XYZ file of C-alpha atoms in Angstrom:
445
model
C -0.036 0.019 -0.059
C 1.478 3.207 -0.675
C 1.770 5.674 1.778
C 1.345 9.554 1.625
C 1.068 12.782 3.800
C 4.446 10.738 5.787
C 7.198 12.383 7.078
C 10.507 11.318 6.175
C 12.900 9.221 7.720
C 16.022 11.866 8.731
C 17.336 12.069 11.493
C 20.130 9.833 13.430
C 20.826 8.956 17.299
C 22.910 11.841 17.457
C 20.218 14.339 16.357
C 17.361 13.046 18.404
C 19.240 13.373 21.347
C 20.436 16.790 20.671
C 16.879 17.813 20.421
C 15.728 15.340 23.667
C 18.627 17.760 25.661
C 18.210 21.225 24.017
C 14.753 20.465 25.151
C 15.561 19.142 28.499
C 17.472 22.187 28.613
C 20.407 21.755 30.756
C 20.592 25.380 32.111
C 18.049 24.354 34.369
C 20.368 23.320 36.987
C 21.809 26.926 37.481
C 18.111 28.001 37.448
C 16.579 25.923 40.340
C 19.864 25.295 42.493
C 19.447 28.415 44.755
C 15.398 27.167 45.591
C 16.270 23.634 45.182
C 19.411 23.988 48.013
C 17.383 25.985 50.394
C 13.976 23.935 50.362
C 16.230 20.365 50.284
C 18.317 22.253 53.156
C 21.569 21.879 50.709
C 21.481 18.469 49.303
C 20.243 19.172 45.392
C 22.876 16.247 44.381
C 21.066 14.115 46.671
C 17.685 15.316 45.572
C 19.305 14.993 41.773
C 20.239 11.285 42.462
C 16.312 10.721 43.858
C 14.171 12.453 41.062
C 16.673 10.781 38.523
C 16.356 7.019 39.922
C 12.547 7.811 39.161
C 12.482 9.582 36.238
C 14.573 6.324 34.913
C 11.194 4.361 35.657
C 8.885 6.666 33.437
C 11.989 6.711 30.664
C 11.883 2.875 30.089
C 8.097 3.017 29.904
C 8.498 5.608 26.851
C 10.926 3.031 25.496
C 8.465 0.603 25.483
C 6.009 2.051 24.001
C 7.940 3.566 21.380
C 9.266 -0.181 20.189
C 4.770 -0.989 19.672
C 4.324 2.195 17.877
C 6.678 3.957 16.334
C 5.439 7.009 15.044
C 4.657 10.396 15.837
C 2.601 11.541 18.796
C 3.444 10.490 21.823
C 0.807 9.897 24.628
C -1.676 10.782 22.571
C -0.675 7.665 20.243
C 0.004 5.068 23.456
C -3.102 6.381 25.244
C -5.880 6.213 21.968
C -4.482 2.496 21.423
C -3.760 1.038 24.712
C -6.490 2.188 26.641
C -9.523 4.202 24.228
C -9.725 6.805 21.698
C -11.575 9.200 23.631
C -8.775 9.264 26.393
C -5.672 9.690 24.031
C -7.313 12.714 22.850
C -7.429 14.035 25.761
C -4.125 12.889 26.934
C -3.181 14.346 24.256
C -5.566 17.636 24.820
C -3.495 18.569 27.951
C -0.277 17.110 27.409
C 0.223 20.123 24.866
C 0.278 22.340 27.566
C 3.699 21.426 27.782
C 4.654 21.646 25.075
C 3.484 25.224 24.322
C 4.554 26.365 27.339
C 8.008 25.946 27.074
C 8.098 28.147 23.892
C 6.913 30.718 26.024
C 9.263 30.607 28.579
C 11.992 30.657 26.854
C 10.183 33.955 24.967
C 10.468 35.261 28.471
C 13.631 34.124 30.074
C 14.728 35.711 26.485
C 12.955 39.115 27.192
C 14.383 38.819 30.745
C 18.166 37.663 29.969
C 18.377 40.128 26.638
C 16.378 43.582 28.962
C 18.559 43.703 31.519
C 22.039 43.964 28.673
C 19.736 46.128 26.598
C 17.437 48.119 28.608
C 16.825 50.475 25.518
C 15.038 47.825 23.613
C 11.703 47.617 24.016
C 10.987 43.762 26.214
C 8.588 42.985 23.378
C 10.810 42.906 20.321
C 12.741 39.979 22.535
C 9.617 37.929 22.252
C 8.477 38.878 18.458
C 12.276 38.573 17.355
C 13.436 34.906 19.865
C 9.762 33.284 18.099
C 10.202 34.631 14.577
C 13.636 33.451 13.880
C 12.742 30.247 15.339
C 9.835 29.640 13.659
C 11.617 29.925 9.924
C 14.468 27.668 11.801
C 11.955 24.900 11.704
C 10.203 25.680 8.996
C 13.277 24.388 6.833
C 13.678 21.381 7.855
C 13.602 19.026 11.254
C 17.298 18.225 10.830
C 18.798 21.264 10.176
C 16.680 22.441 13.670
C 18.775 19.201 15.108
C 22.213 19.857 13.903
C 22.120 23.665 15.186
C 20.416 22.447 18.387
C 23.733 19.874 18.647
C 26.065 23.149 18.191
C 24.174 24.715 21.064
C 23.829 21.847 23.672
C 27.774 21.539 23.091
C 28.586 24.868 23.979
C 25.955 24.637 26.838
C 27.973 21.873 27.970
C 31.220 23.627 27.657
C 30.272 26.287 30.165
C 29.082 23.696 32.210
C 32.821 22.045 32.415
C 34.135 25.602 33.169
C 31.809 25.778 36.020
C 32.600 22.615 37.723
C 36.299 23.917 36.822
C 36.407 26.844 38.701
C 34.394 25.328 41.649
C 36.618 22.825 41.722
C 40.016 25.438 41.568
C 38.123 27.777 44.934
C 37.195 24.216 46.440
C 40.867 23.165 46.500
C 41.989 26.934 47.385
C 39.590 27.894 50.454
C 38.213 26.740 53.822
C 35.581 23.987 51.964
C 35.864 20.958 51.101
C 33.994 18.494 48.696
C 31.122 16.567 49.997
C 31.306 13.158 51.582
C 29.773 10.199 50.762
C 28.301 10.098 53.873
C 27.259 13.770 54.274
C 25.624 13.418 49.936
C 22.160 12.409 51.881
C 20.449 14.463 54.795
C 19.417 12.202 57.863
C 16.289 10.870 59.289
C 15.048 14.434 59.794
C 15.795 15.970 56.394
C 14.334 13.564 54.205
C 10.742 14.915 54.204
C 13.191 17.990 52.499
C 15.566 16.191 50.558
C 12.238 14.713 48.670
C 10.572 18.032 48.094
C 13.707 19.050 46.604
C 13.083 16.076 44.288
C 9.774 16.727 42.807
C 10.694 20.814 42.599
C 14.210 19.224 40.163
C 11.712 17.157 38.277
C 10.979 19.934 36.049
C 14.590 19.732 35.051
C 13.882 16.722 33.528
C 10.495 17.829 31.253
C 11.324 17.348 27.764
C 13.250 13.890 28.168
C 9.855 12.514 26.011
C 9.484 15.207 23.552
C 11.484 12.924 21.584
C 9.118 10.187 20.964
C 7.424 13.132 18.760
C 10.268 12.744 16.137
C 9.521 8.782 15.941
C 8.369 9.211 12.382
C 11.265 11.778 11.084
C 13.955 9.104 12.699
C 16.187 5.812 10.826
C 14.968 2.477 12.903
C 12.703 4.419 15.384
C 12.396 1.217 17.513
C 16.185 1.218 17.899
C 17.081 4.617 17.973
C 14.126 6.543 19.823
C 14.217 4.126 23.460
C 17.931 4.180 23.245
C 17.735 8.314 22.591
C 14.895 8.640 25.415
C 17.695 6.868 28.358
C 20.750 8.490 26.765
C 18.743 11.778 27.077
C 17.011 11.067 30.747
C 20.982 9.814 31.184
C 23.280 12.394 30.212
C 20.783 15.155 32.077
C 21.268 13.479 35.257
C 24.948 12.967 35.443
C 25.174 16.240 34.171
C 22.720 17.856 36.829
C 24.719 15.663 39.665
C 28.261 16.472 38.581
C 27.066 20.720 38.202
C 25.077 20.858 41.608
C 28.024 18.509 43.574
C 30.591 20.862 42.985
C 28.379 24.267 43.793
C 26.830 22.923 47.270
C 30.948 21.832 47.979
C 31.568 25.520 48.000
C 28.029 26.615 48.753
C 26.525 24.432 51.489
C 24.339 27.473 52.453
C 22.955 29.670 50.154
C 21.039 32.101 52.581
C 24.581 33.757 51.919
C 23.226 35.239 48.753
C 20.948 38.606 47.849
C 18.309 36.274 46.213
C 18.166 32.798 46.671
C 16.233 32.863 42.735
C 19.742 34.234 41.379
C 21.871 32.143 43.116
C 24.131 30.950 40.031
C 24.721 34.201 38.621
C 26.177 35.462 41.518
C 28.268 31.699 42.044
C 29.500 32.248 38.546
C 30.558 36.530 39.355
C 32.162 34.556 42.483
C 34.404 31.545 40.972
C 34.948 33.900 37.234
C 34.115 37.316 37.869
C 32.749 39.218 34.936
C 34.588 37.571 32.370
C 32.948 34.211 33.024
C 29.369 36.145 34.120
C 29.164 37.150 30.691
C 30.186 33.893 29.588
C 27.755 32.032 31.644
C 24.688 34.830 30.604
C 25.947 33.898 27.111
C 25.044 30.248 27.559
C 21.660 30.827 29.360
C 21.258 32.513 25.931
C 22.034 29.596 24.369
C 19.916 27.594 25.877
C 16.578 29.719 25.792
C 17.307 29.063 22.614
C 18.045 25.616 22.085
C 14.913 24.638 24.057
C 12.655 27.043 22.266
C 14.129 25.320 18.797
C 12.771 21.843 20.170
C 9.960 22.841 22.096
C 8.317 23.892 17.923
C 9.617 21.034 16.326
C 7.538 18.790 18.805
C 4.908 20.373 19.822
C 4.585 21.221 16.074
C 4.904 17.252 15.378
C 2.543 16.610 17.823
C 0.090 18.281 16.223
C 0.472 17.087 12.819
C -0.298 13.470 14.481
C -3.433 14.597 15.257
C -4.928 16.098 12.390
C -3.785 13.266 10.129
C -5.616 11.117 12.381
C -8.844 14.016 11.840
C -8.872 14.543 15.167
C -8.083 17.623 14.437
C -9.070 19.389 11.030
C -6.680 18.143 8.318
C -6.421 19.991 5.574
C -4.577 22.286 8.209
C -3.140 20.282 10.971
C -1.973 17.232 8.677
C -0.579 18.972 5.792
C 3.134 19.046 5.586
C 5.303 21.592 2.774
C 5.948 19.031 -0.527
C 9.644 20.384 -0.579
C 10.686 21.309 2.623
C 8.556 18.210 4.379
C 7.615 19.735 7.628
C 4.362 20.973 9.426
C 4.309 24.669 7.955
C 0.709 25.739 9.331
C 1.823 23.850 12.962
C 5.051 25.655 13.228
C 3.146 29.058 12.638
C 0.160 28.111 14.610
C 2.916 27.061 17.580
C 4.518 30.821 16.859
C 1.251 32.592 17.040
C 0.158 31.134 20.366
C 3.792 31.590 21.684
C 3.294 34.989 20.992
C 0.931 34.615 24.157
C 3.846 35.163 26.545
C 3.623 39.321 25.771
C 0.722 38.913 27.932
C 2.152 36.113 31.021
C 4.582 35.391 33.622
C 6.916 32.845 34.059
C 4.516 31.297 37.096
C 1.827 30.744 35.031
C 3.888 29.305 31.896
C 5.325 27.042 34.457
C 1.787 25.805 35.941
C 1.157 25.411 32.179
C 4.125 23.079 32.028
C 3.996 21.113 34.684
C 0.060 20.283 33.845
C 0.896 19.111 30.649
C 4.187 17.309 31.524
C 2.586 15.024 34.677
C -0.315 14.422 32.652
C 2.061 12.379 29.674
C 4.503 10.900 32.220
C 1.265 9.423 34.096
C -0.534 8.091 30.910
C 2.633 6.678 30.060
C 3.261 4.185 33.078
C -0.273 3.671 33.384
C -0.550 2.231 29.897
C 2.441 -0.159 30.330
C 0.899 -1.122 33.126
C -2.515 -1.888 31.126
C -0.852 -3.440 28.458
C 0.466 -5.511 30.746
C -2.525 -7.144 31.692
C -3.238 -7.266 27.578
C -0.823 -8.982 26.649
C 0.021 -12.821 26.502
C 3.545 -12.555 27.010
C 4.922 -15.242 29.271
C 4.958 -13.566 33.213
C 8.460 -14.250 33.957
C 10.003 -12.125 36.724
C 12.412 -9.951 34.883
C 9.115 -9.066 32.141
C 6.934 -8.186 35.043
C 9.173 -5.848 36.478
C 9.634 -4.259 33.481
C 6.032 -3.648 32.889
C 4.224 -3.927 35.982
C 6.938 -2.833 39.033
C 8.474 -0.474 37.069
C 6.099 2.039 35.894
C 4.313 1.436 39.171
C 7.717 3.110 40.791
C 6.987 5.765 38.037
C 3.548 6.371 38.615
C 3.938 6.817 42.436
C 6.604 8.902 42.344
C 4.326 10.965 39.429
C 1.423 11.263 41.718
C 3.280 12.575 44.614
C 4.497 15.436 41.812
C 0.763 15.925 41.350
C -0.112 16.821 45.034
C 3.125 19.492 44.650
C 1.320 21.398 42.133
C -0.060 24.428 43.469
C -4.337 25.151 43.455
C -3.207 27.702 40.170
C -1.972 24.653 38.277
C -4.972 22.431 39.211
C -7.355 25.367 38.069
C -5.857 25.602 34.640
C -5.464 22.063 34.016
C -9.005 21.307 34.753
C -10.089 24.044 32.270
C -7.982 23.087 29.490
C -8.977 19.406 29.950
C -12.946 20.809 30.301
C -12.405 22.108 26.733
C -10.942 19.299 25.250
C -13.523 17.377 26.952
C -16.237 19.516 24.990
C -14.618 19.647 21.788
C -14.745 16.198 21.450
C -18.080 15.790 22.627
C -18.866 18.367 19.828
C -16.214 16.313 17.244
C -17.589 13.332 17.715
C -21.633 14.241 18.110
C -21.580 13.513 21.939
C -18.979 10.251 21.541
C -21.353 8.275 18.723
C -17.939 8.846 16.142
C -14.852 7.299 16.930
C -12.417 9.054 16.238
C -10.198 6.965 13.146
C -7.267 4.485 13.936
C -4.028 4.505 12.084
C -2.516 1.353 10.213
C 0.961 1.130 12.130
C 2.477 -0.939 9.922
C 2.640 1.023 7.398
C 4.410 3.505 8.872
C 7.691 1.425 10.309
C 9.341 1.252 7.219
């Protein structure tokens, strides 16, 4: 059967990993260090170990589902086919909040960084300019965006290595000492603070799952995407731990800083002076740009999958440019939505990300659990742990994260979910029409 309206497989493992790391944004470790250190009473490295262990179970669940459904669509696709088509649409609808909000956050951060450096330029110009450049790059192809992301991610890691070196040098010269293994984790009295810090730091890993939306553009997706998911989560976890280990060793108490939320720039100035602070700021801007580029790629592919399925109007959302092979209308649509950051603040945009990401993580683990009971495979110890116990552990931690959300996040999520349900009722005539299904065998070439 001839397949039409299909994305082309151009991405290799290195491209997918670069997009995933860019989406996750390595510099997030610096943005959250001050607050996380305060919440965890100076045990940020241990908090990263806890959250990485929990996220790893969800990453493994993603890997299992990608092998089963190697197409663009992510949580929407998995939930629709394993559980219920209507539920899949709602899951995709709520998850879309995270994809939508990240470009907003990156635009807001770019405005903050650049306005501080050049206050004479209007704030809105930075937001519009960033979104415009990102949209143009994505229109000209995912491989171009992926290649650019590889350079931007490499630059961020180089700055991270320099940051670690300067911390080590300061520790060696000063009275501070490296955190020992016995000091890494708090006593039983500090466990609650450790887990509170871990819940906060879960935001650092948001985005590792976004690369599942690139399955249809990846060479050998059943092999490449699961490897990429584990690599992205692992690289991020190792990088976050190393950076915070040396930062925490040098600054065990962040209360000394004027602004806890802005502790990292103060640390950069303390260890490297104005020169390194300038380099550090440049890295933060590159991080914002790379993350925004990757977020728009993923969001446009999720809309494309829903448009191709006729869940959304196919003529618009399911369209691919014949020469560029990119979902141009979706890219422009995401860009226009991202302009709403002109009227939002970081708190509201972060709330949208939390709700969307936690919904995705929850449904992925639930899908693997449901599939465990639906499959006729032999119930060996390894199979049971990987397909039931592991996902239950991942789901348990995500439920804890849900409990940490503030009331505003919950209200926003409920309103967005209600709008999705209302759209579904109208588009299916009160559930009288079933959404179309994809023949996945056609898409596994």
